[in-house]
mmCIF file of C-alpha atoms in Angstrom:
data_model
loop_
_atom_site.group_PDB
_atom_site.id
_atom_site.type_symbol
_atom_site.label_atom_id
_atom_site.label_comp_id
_atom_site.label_asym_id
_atom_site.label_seq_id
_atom_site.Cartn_x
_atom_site.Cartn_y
_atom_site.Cartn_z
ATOM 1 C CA UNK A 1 1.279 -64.291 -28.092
ATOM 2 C CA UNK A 2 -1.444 -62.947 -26.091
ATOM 3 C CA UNK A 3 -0.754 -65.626 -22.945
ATOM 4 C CA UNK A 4 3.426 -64.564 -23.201
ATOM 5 C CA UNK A 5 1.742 -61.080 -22.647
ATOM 6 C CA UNK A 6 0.024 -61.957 -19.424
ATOM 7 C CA UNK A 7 2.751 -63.535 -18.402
ATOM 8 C CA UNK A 8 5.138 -60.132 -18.450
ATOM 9 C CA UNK A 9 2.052 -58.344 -16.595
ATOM 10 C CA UNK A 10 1.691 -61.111 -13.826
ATOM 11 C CA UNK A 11 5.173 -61.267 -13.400
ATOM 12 C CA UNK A 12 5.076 -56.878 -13.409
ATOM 13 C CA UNK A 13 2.592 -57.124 -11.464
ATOM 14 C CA UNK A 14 4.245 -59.511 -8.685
ATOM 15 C CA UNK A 15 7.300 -57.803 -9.293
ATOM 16 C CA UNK A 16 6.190 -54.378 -8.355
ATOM 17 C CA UNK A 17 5.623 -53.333 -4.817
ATOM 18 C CA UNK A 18 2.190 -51.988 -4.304
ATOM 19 C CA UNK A 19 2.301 -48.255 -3.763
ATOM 20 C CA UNK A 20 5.480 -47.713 -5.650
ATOM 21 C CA UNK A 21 5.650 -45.657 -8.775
ATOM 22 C CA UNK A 22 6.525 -47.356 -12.238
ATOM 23 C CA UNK A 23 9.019 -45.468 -14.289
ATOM 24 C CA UNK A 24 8.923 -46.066 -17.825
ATOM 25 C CA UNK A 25 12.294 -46.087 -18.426
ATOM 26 C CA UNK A 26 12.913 -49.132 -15.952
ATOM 27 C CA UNK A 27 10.346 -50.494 -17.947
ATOM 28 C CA UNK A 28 12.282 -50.653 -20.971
ATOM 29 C CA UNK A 29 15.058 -51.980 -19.428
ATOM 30 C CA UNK A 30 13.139 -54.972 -18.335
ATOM 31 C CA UNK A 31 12.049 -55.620 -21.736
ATOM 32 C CA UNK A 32 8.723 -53.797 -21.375
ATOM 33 C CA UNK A 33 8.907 -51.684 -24.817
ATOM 34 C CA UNK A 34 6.957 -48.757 -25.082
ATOM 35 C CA UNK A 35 4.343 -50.089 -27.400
ATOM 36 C CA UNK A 36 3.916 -52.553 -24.467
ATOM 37 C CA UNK A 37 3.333 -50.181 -22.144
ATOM 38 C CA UNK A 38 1.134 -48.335 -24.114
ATOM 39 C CA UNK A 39 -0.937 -51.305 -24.247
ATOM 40 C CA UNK A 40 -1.093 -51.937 -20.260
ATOM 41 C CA UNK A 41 -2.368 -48.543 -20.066
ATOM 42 C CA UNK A 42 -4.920 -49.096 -22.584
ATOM 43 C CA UNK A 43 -6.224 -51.851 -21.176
ATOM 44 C CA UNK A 44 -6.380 -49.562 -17.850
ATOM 45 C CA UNK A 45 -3.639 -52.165 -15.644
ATOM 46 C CA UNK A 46 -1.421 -49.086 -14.981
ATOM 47 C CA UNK A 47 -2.223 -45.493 -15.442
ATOM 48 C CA UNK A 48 0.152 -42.221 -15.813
ATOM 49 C CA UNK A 49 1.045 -39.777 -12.703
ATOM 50 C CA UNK A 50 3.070 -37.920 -15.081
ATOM 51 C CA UNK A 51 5.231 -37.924 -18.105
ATOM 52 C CA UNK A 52 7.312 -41.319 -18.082
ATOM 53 C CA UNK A 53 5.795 -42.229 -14.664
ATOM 54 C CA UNK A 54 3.163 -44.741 -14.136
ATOM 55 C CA UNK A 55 0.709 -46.404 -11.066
ATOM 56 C CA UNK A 56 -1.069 -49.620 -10.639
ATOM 57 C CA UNK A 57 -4.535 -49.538 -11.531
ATOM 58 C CA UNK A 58 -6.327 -47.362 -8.617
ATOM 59 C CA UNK A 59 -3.201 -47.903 -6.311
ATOM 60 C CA UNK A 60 -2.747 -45.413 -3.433
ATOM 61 C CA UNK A 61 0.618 -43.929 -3.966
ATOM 62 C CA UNK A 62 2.642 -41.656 -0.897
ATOM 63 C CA UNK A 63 5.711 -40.156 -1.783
ATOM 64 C CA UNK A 64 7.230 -43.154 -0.190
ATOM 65 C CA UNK A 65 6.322 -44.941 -3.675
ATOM 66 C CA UNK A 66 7.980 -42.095 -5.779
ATOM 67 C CA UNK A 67 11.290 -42.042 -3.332
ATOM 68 C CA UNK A 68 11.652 -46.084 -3.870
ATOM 69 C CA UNK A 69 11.372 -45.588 -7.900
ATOM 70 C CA UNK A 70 13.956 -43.172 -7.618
ATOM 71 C CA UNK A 71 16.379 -45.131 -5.889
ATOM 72 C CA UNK A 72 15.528 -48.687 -6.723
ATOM 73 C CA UNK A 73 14.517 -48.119 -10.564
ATOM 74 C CA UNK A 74 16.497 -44.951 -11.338
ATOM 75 C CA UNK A 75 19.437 -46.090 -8.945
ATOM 76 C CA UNK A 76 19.920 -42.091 -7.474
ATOM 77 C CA UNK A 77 21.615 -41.227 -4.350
ATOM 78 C CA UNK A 78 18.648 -39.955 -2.680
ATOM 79 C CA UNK A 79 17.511 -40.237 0.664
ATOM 80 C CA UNK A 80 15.185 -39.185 3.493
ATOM 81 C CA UNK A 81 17.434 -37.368 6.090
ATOM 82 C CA UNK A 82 17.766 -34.613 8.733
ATOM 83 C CA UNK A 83 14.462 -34.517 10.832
ATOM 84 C CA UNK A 84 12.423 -36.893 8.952
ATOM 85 C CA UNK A 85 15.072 -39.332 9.274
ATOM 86 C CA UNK A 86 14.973 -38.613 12.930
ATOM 87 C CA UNK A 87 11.188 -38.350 13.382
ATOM 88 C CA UNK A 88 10.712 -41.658 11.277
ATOM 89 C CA UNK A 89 13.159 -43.482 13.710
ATOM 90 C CA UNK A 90 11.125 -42.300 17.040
ATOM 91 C CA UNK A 91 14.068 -39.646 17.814
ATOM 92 C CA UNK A 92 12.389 -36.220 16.930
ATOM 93 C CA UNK A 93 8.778 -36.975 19.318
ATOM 94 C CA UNK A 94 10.006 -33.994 21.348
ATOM 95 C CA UNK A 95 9.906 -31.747 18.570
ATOM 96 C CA UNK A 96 6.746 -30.079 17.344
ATOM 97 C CA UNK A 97 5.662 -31.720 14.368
ATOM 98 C CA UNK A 98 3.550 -29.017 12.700
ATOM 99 C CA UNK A 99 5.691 -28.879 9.275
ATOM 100 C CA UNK A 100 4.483 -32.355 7.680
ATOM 101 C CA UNK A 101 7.164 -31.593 4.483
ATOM 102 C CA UNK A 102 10.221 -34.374 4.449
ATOM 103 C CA UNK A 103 13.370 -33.656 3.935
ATOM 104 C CA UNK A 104 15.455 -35.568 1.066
ATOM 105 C CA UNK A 105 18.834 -34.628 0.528
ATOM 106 C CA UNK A 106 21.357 -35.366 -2.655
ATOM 107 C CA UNK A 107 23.898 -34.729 -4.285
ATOM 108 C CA UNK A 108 24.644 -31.076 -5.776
ATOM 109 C CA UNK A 109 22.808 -30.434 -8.782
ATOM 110 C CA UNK A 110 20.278 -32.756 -8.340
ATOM 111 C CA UNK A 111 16.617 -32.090 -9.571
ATOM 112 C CA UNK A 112 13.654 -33.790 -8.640
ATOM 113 C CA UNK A 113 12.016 -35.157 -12.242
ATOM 114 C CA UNK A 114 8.674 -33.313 -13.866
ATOM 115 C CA UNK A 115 6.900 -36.159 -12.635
ATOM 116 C CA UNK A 116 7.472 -35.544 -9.338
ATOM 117 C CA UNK A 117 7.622 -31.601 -8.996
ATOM 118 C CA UNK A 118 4.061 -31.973 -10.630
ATOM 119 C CA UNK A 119 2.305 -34.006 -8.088
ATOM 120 C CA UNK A 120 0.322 -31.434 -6.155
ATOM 121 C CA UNK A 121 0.946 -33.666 -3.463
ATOM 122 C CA UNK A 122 4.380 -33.741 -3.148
ATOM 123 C CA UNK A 123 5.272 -30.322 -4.031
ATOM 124 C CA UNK A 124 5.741 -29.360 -0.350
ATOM 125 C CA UNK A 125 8.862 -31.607 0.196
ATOM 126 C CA UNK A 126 12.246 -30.092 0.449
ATOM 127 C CA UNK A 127 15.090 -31.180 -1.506
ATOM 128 C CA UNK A 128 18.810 -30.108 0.096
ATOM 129 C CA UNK A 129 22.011 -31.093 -2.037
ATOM 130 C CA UNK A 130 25.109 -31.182 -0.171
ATOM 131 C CA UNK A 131 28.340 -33.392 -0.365
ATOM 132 C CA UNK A 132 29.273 -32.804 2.704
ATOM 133 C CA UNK A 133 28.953 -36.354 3.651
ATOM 134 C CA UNK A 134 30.235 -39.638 1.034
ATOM 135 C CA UNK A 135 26.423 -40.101 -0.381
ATOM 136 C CA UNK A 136 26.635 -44.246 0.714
ATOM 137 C CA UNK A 137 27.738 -43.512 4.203
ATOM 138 C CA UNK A 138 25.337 -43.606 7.309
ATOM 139 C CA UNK A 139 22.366 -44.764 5.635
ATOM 140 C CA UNK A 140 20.051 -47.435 6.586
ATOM 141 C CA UNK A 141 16.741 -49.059 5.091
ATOM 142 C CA UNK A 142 13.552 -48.810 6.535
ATOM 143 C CA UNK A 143 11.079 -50.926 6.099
ATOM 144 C CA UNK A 144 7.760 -49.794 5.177
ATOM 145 C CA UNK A 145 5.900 -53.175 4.912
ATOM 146 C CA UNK A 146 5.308 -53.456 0.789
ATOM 147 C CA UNK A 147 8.768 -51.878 0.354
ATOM 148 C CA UNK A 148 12.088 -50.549 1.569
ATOM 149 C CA UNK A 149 13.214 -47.322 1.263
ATOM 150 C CA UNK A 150 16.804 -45.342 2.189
ATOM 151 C CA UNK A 151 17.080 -42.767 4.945
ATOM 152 C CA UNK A 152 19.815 -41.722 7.087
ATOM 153 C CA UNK A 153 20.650 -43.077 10.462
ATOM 154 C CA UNK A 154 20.448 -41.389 13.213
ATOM 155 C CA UNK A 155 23.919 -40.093 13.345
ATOM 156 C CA UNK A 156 23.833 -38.870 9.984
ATOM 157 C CA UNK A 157 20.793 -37.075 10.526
ATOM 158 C CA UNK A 158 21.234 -35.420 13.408
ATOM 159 C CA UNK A 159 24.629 -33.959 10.691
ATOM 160 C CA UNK A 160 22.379 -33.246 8.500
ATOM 161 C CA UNK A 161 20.690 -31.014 10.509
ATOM 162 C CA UNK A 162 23.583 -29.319 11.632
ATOM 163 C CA UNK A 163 24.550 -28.758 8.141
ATOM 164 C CA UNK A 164 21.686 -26.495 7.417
ATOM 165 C CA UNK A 165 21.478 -25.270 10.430
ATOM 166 C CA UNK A 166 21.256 -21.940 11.557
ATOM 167 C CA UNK A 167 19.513 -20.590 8.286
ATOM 168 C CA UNK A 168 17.060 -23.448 7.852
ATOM 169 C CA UNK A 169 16.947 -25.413 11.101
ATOM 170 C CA UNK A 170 17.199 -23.792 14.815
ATOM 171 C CA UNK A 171 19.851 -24.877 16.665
ATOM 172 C CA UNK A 172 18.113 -24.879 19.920
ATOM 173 C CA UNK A 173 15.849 -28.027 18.533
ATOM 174 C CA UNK A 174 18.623 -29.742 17.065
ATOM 175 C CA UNK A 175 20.327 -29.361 20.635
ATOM 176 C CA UNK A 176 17.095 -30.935 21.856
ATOM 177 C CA UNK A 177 16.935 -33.948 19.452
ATOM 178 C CA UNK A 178 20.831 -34.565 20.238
ATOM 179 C CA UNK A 179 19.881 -35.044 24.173
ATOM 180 C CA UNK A 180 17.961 -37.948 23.071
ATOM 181 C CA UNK A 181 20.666 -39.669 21.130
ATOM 182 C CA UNK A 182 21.882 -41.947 23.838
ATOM 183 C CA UNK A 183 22.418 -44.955 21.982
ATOM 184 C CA UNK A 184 24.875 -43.584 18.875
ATOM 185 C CA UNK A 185 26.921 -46.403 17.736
ATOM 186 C CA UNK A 186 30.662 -44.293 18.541
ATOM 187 C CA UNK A 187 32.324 -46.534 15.853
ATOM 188 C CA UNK A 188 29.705 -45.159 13.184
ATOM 189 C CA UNK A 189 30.024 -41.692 14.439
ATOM 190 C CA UNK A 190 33.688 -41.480 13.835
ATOM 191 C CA UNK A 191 33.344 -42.964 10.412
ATOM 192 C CA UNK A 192 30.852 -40.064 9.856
ATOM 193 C CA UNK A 193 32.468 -37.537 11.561
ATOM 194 C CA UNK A 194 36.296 -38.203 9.818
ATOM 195 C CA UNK A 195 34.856 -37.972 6.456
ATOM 196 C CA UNK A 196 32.679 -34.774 6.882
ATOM 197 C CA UNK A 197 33.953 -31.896 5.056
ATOM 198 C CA UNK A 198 32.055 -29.554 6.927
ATOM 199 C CA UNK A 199 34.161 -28.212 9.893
ATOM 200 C CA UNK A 200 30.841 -26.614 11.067
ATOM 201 C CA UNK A 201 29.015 -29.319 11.558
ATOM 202 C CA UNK A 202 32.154 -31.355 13.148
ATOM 203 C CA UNK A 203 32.371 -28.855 15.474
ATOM 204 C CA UNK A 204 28.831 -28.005 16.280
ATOM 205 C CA UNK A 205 28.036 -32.227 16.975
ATOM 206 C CA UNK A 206 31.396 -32.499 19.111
ATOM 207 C CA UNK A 207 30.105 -29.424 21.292
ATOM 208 C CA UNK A 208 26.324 -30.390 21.411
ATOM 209 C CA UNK A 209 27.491 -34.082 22.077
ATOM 210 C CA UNK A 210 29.609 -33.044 24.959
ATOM 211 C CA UNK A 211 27.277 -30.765 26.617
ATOM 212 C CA UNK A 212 24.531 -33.695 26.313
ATOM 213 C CA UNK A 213 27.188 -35.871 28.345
ATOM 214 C CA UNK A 214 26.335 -38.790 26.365
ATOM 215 C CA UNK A 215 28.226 -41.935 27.094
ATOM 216 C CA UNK A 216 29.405 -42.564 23.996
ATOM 217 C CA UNK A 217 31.185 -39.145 23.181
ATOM 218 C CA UNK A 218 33.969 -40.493 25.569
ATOM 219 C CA UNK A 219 34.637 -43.118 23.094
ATOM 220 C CA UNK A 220 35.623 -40.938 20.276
ATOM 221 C CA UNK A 221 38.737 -40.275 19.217
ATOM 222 C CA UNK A 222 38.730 -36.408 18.303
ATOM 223 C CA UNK A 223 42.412 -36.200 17.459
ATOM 224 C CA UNK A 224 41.762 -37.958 14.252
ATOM 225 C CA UNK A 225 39.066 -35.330 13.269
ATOM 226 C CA UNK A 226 39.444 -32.440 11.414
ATOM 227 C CA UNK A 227 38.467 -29.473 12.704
ATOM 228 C CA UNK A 228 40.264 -27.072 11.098
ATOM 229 C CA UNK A 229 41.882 -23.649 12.623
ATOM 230 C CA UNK A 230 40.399 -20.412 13.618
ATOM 231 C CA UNK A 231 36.670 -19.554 15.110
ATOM 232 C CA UNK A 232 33.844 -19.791 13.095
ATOM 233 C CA UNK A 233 31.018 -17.384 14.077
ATOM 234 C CA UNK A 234 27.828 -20.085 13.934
ATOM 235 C CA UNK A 235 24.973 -17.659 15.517
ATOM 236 C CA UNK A 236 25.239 -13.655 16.131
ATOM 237 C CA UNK A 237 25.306 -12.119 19.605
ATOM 238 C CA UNK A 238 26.045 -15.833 21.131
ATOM 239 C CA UNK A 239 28.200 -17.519 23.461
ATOM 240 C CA UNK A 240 31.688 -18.200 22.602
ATOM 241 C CA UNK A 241 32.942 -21.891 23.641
ATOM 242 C CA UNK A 242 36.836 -21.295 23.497
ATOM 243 C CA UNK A 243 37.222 -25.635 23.525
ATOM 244 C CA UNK A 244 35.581 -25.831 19.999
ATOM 245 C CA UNK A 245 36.005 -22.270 18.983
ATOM 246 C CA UNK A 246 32.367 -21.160 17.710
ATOM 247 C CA UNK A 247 29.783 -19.134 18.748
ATOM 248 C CA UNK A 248 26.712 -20.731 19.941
ATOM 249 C CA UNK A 249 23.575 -19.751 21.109
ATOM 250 C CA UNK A 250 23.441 -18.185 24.579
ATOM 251 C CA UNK A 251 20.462 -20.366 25.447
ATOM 252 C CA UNK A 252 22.506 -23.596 24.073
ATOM 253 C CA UNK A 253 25.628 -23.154 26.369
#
C-alpha cells in the first residue's frame, strides 16, 4: 500500500511543473482523494497557499504558477494580454515600465478565486473582462522554461489596449507601441479585426495602423470590416479624422 502511495507522489511530483500551483480539485480528478492529499501535506511534500490551493514543498511560486493552474488544471479562458502581452514579447521596451501589475483579461463575470485574491503578492494584478474578442482567438503560448502559459499575440494585444483605452490606458503610448509593430502577420489581423465587436477599437487600430505606415496595413482588406456608421467621440477637445470618423488626440494626428 505504502509503495502504490509513492508511486502517485513520484508520478505528482514528475507530473507537476515546478513553480506551478496545485489545485485540489485537479487533484481529485486525477484520483488524488482528499484524504490523500491531506496526507502529502502532512508529511510536509506540498503545503497550502490558500483554501483548495497547494505548492511543492518550499517551491518558489510567481503568479506565472497560479495563471498555468488556472488554465491548464481549471481549463479557464484566461490570459495575459494588453501591455504585458506586449512587454513580455519585447514590443512595449519603449514604454516606461514603472507599473510592474500584469494585465489578465477574461471573460465577463469572471472572478479571480480566494486563493488567488489572497496572495499579498498578487493582489496588484488587474483583471479586465471583455468579449469583445472570441476568447480562443489571437493567443499564443509562451514558454517560460518549467511551463507554458497563454497570452495574447501581439495583434491582439495591441486590441486589447485599445479596448480600454482612453479611461485606463493613454492613447498616446498605445500609438507608440503600434509604431513598433512592423512585423503583424495581416492574415491574423483580419481574422482579429472581422470578429471584434468593438467598432472603437476597429477603428482606432485601422487609424493608428495607417498613420504608422506599416507595410502590412496595405494588405488588409477593410471592406470586409465592420465599422459601423456615425462618429464616435474617442478623446475630448481632439482632432477629428473624417476617413475613420473619431476624434483622436491632437498630439496623435
Amino acid at each position: 500500500m505504502s509503495v502504490n502511495l509513492d508511486n502517485k507522489l513520484n508520478k505528482l511530483l514528475q507530473d507537476i511543473p515546478k513553480g506551478t500551483v496545485i489545485l485540489s480539485s485537479w487533484l481529485l480528478s486525477q484520483g488524488y482523494s482528499h484524504s490523500l492529499q491531506h496526507r502529502y501535506l502532512k508529511s510536509h511534500w506540498l503545503e497550502t497557499i490558500g483554501s483548495g490551493a497547494f505548492k511543492r514543498k518550499n517551491d518558489e511560486l510567481a503568479v506565472f504558477g497560479a495563471l498555468y493552474a488556472l488554465q491548464q488544471q481549471k481549463g479557464k479562458n484566461i490570459h495575459i494580454g494588453g501591455k504585458s502581452a506586449l512587454s513580455l514579447l519585447g514590443f512595449a521596451h519603449n514604454i516606461e515600465m514603472n507599473d510592474t501589475s500584469l494585465s489578465f483579461f477574461a471573460h465577463p463575470g469572471y472572478k479571480f478565486p480566494k486563493w488567488f485574491k489572497n496572495n499579498r503578492d498578487w493582489k496588484a494584478h488587474r483583471l479586465f473582462c471583455s468579449s469583445f474578442l472570441p476568447a480562443q482567438l489571437g493567443i499564443m503560448e509562451y514558454d517560460l522554461g518549467n511551463f507554458q502559459i497563454k497570452i495574447s499575440t501581439p495583434a491582439r494585444a495591441i486590441l486589447e489596449c485599445l479596448e480600454i483605452a482612453p479611461k485606463k490606458f493613454d492613447l498616446a503610448e498605445v500609438y507608440l507601441i503600434m509604431e513598433g509593430l512592423t512585423s503583424l502577420k495581416p492574415s491574423e489581423v483580419q481574422k482579429l479585426l472581422e470578429a471584434c465587436t468593438s467598432i472603437k477599437v476597429k477603428r482606432l487600430f485601422l487609424y493608428f495602423a495607417e498613420v504608422s505606415n506599416h507595410t502590412w496595413f496595405n494588405y488588409l482588406d477593410v471592406d470586409k470590416i465592420n465599422l459601423g456608421s456615425g462618429k464616435r467621440s474617442i478623446v475630448k477637445d481632439g482632432s477629428y479624422n473624417e476617413k475613420y470618423k473619431i476624434t483622436v488626440p491632437q498630439r496623435i494626428n
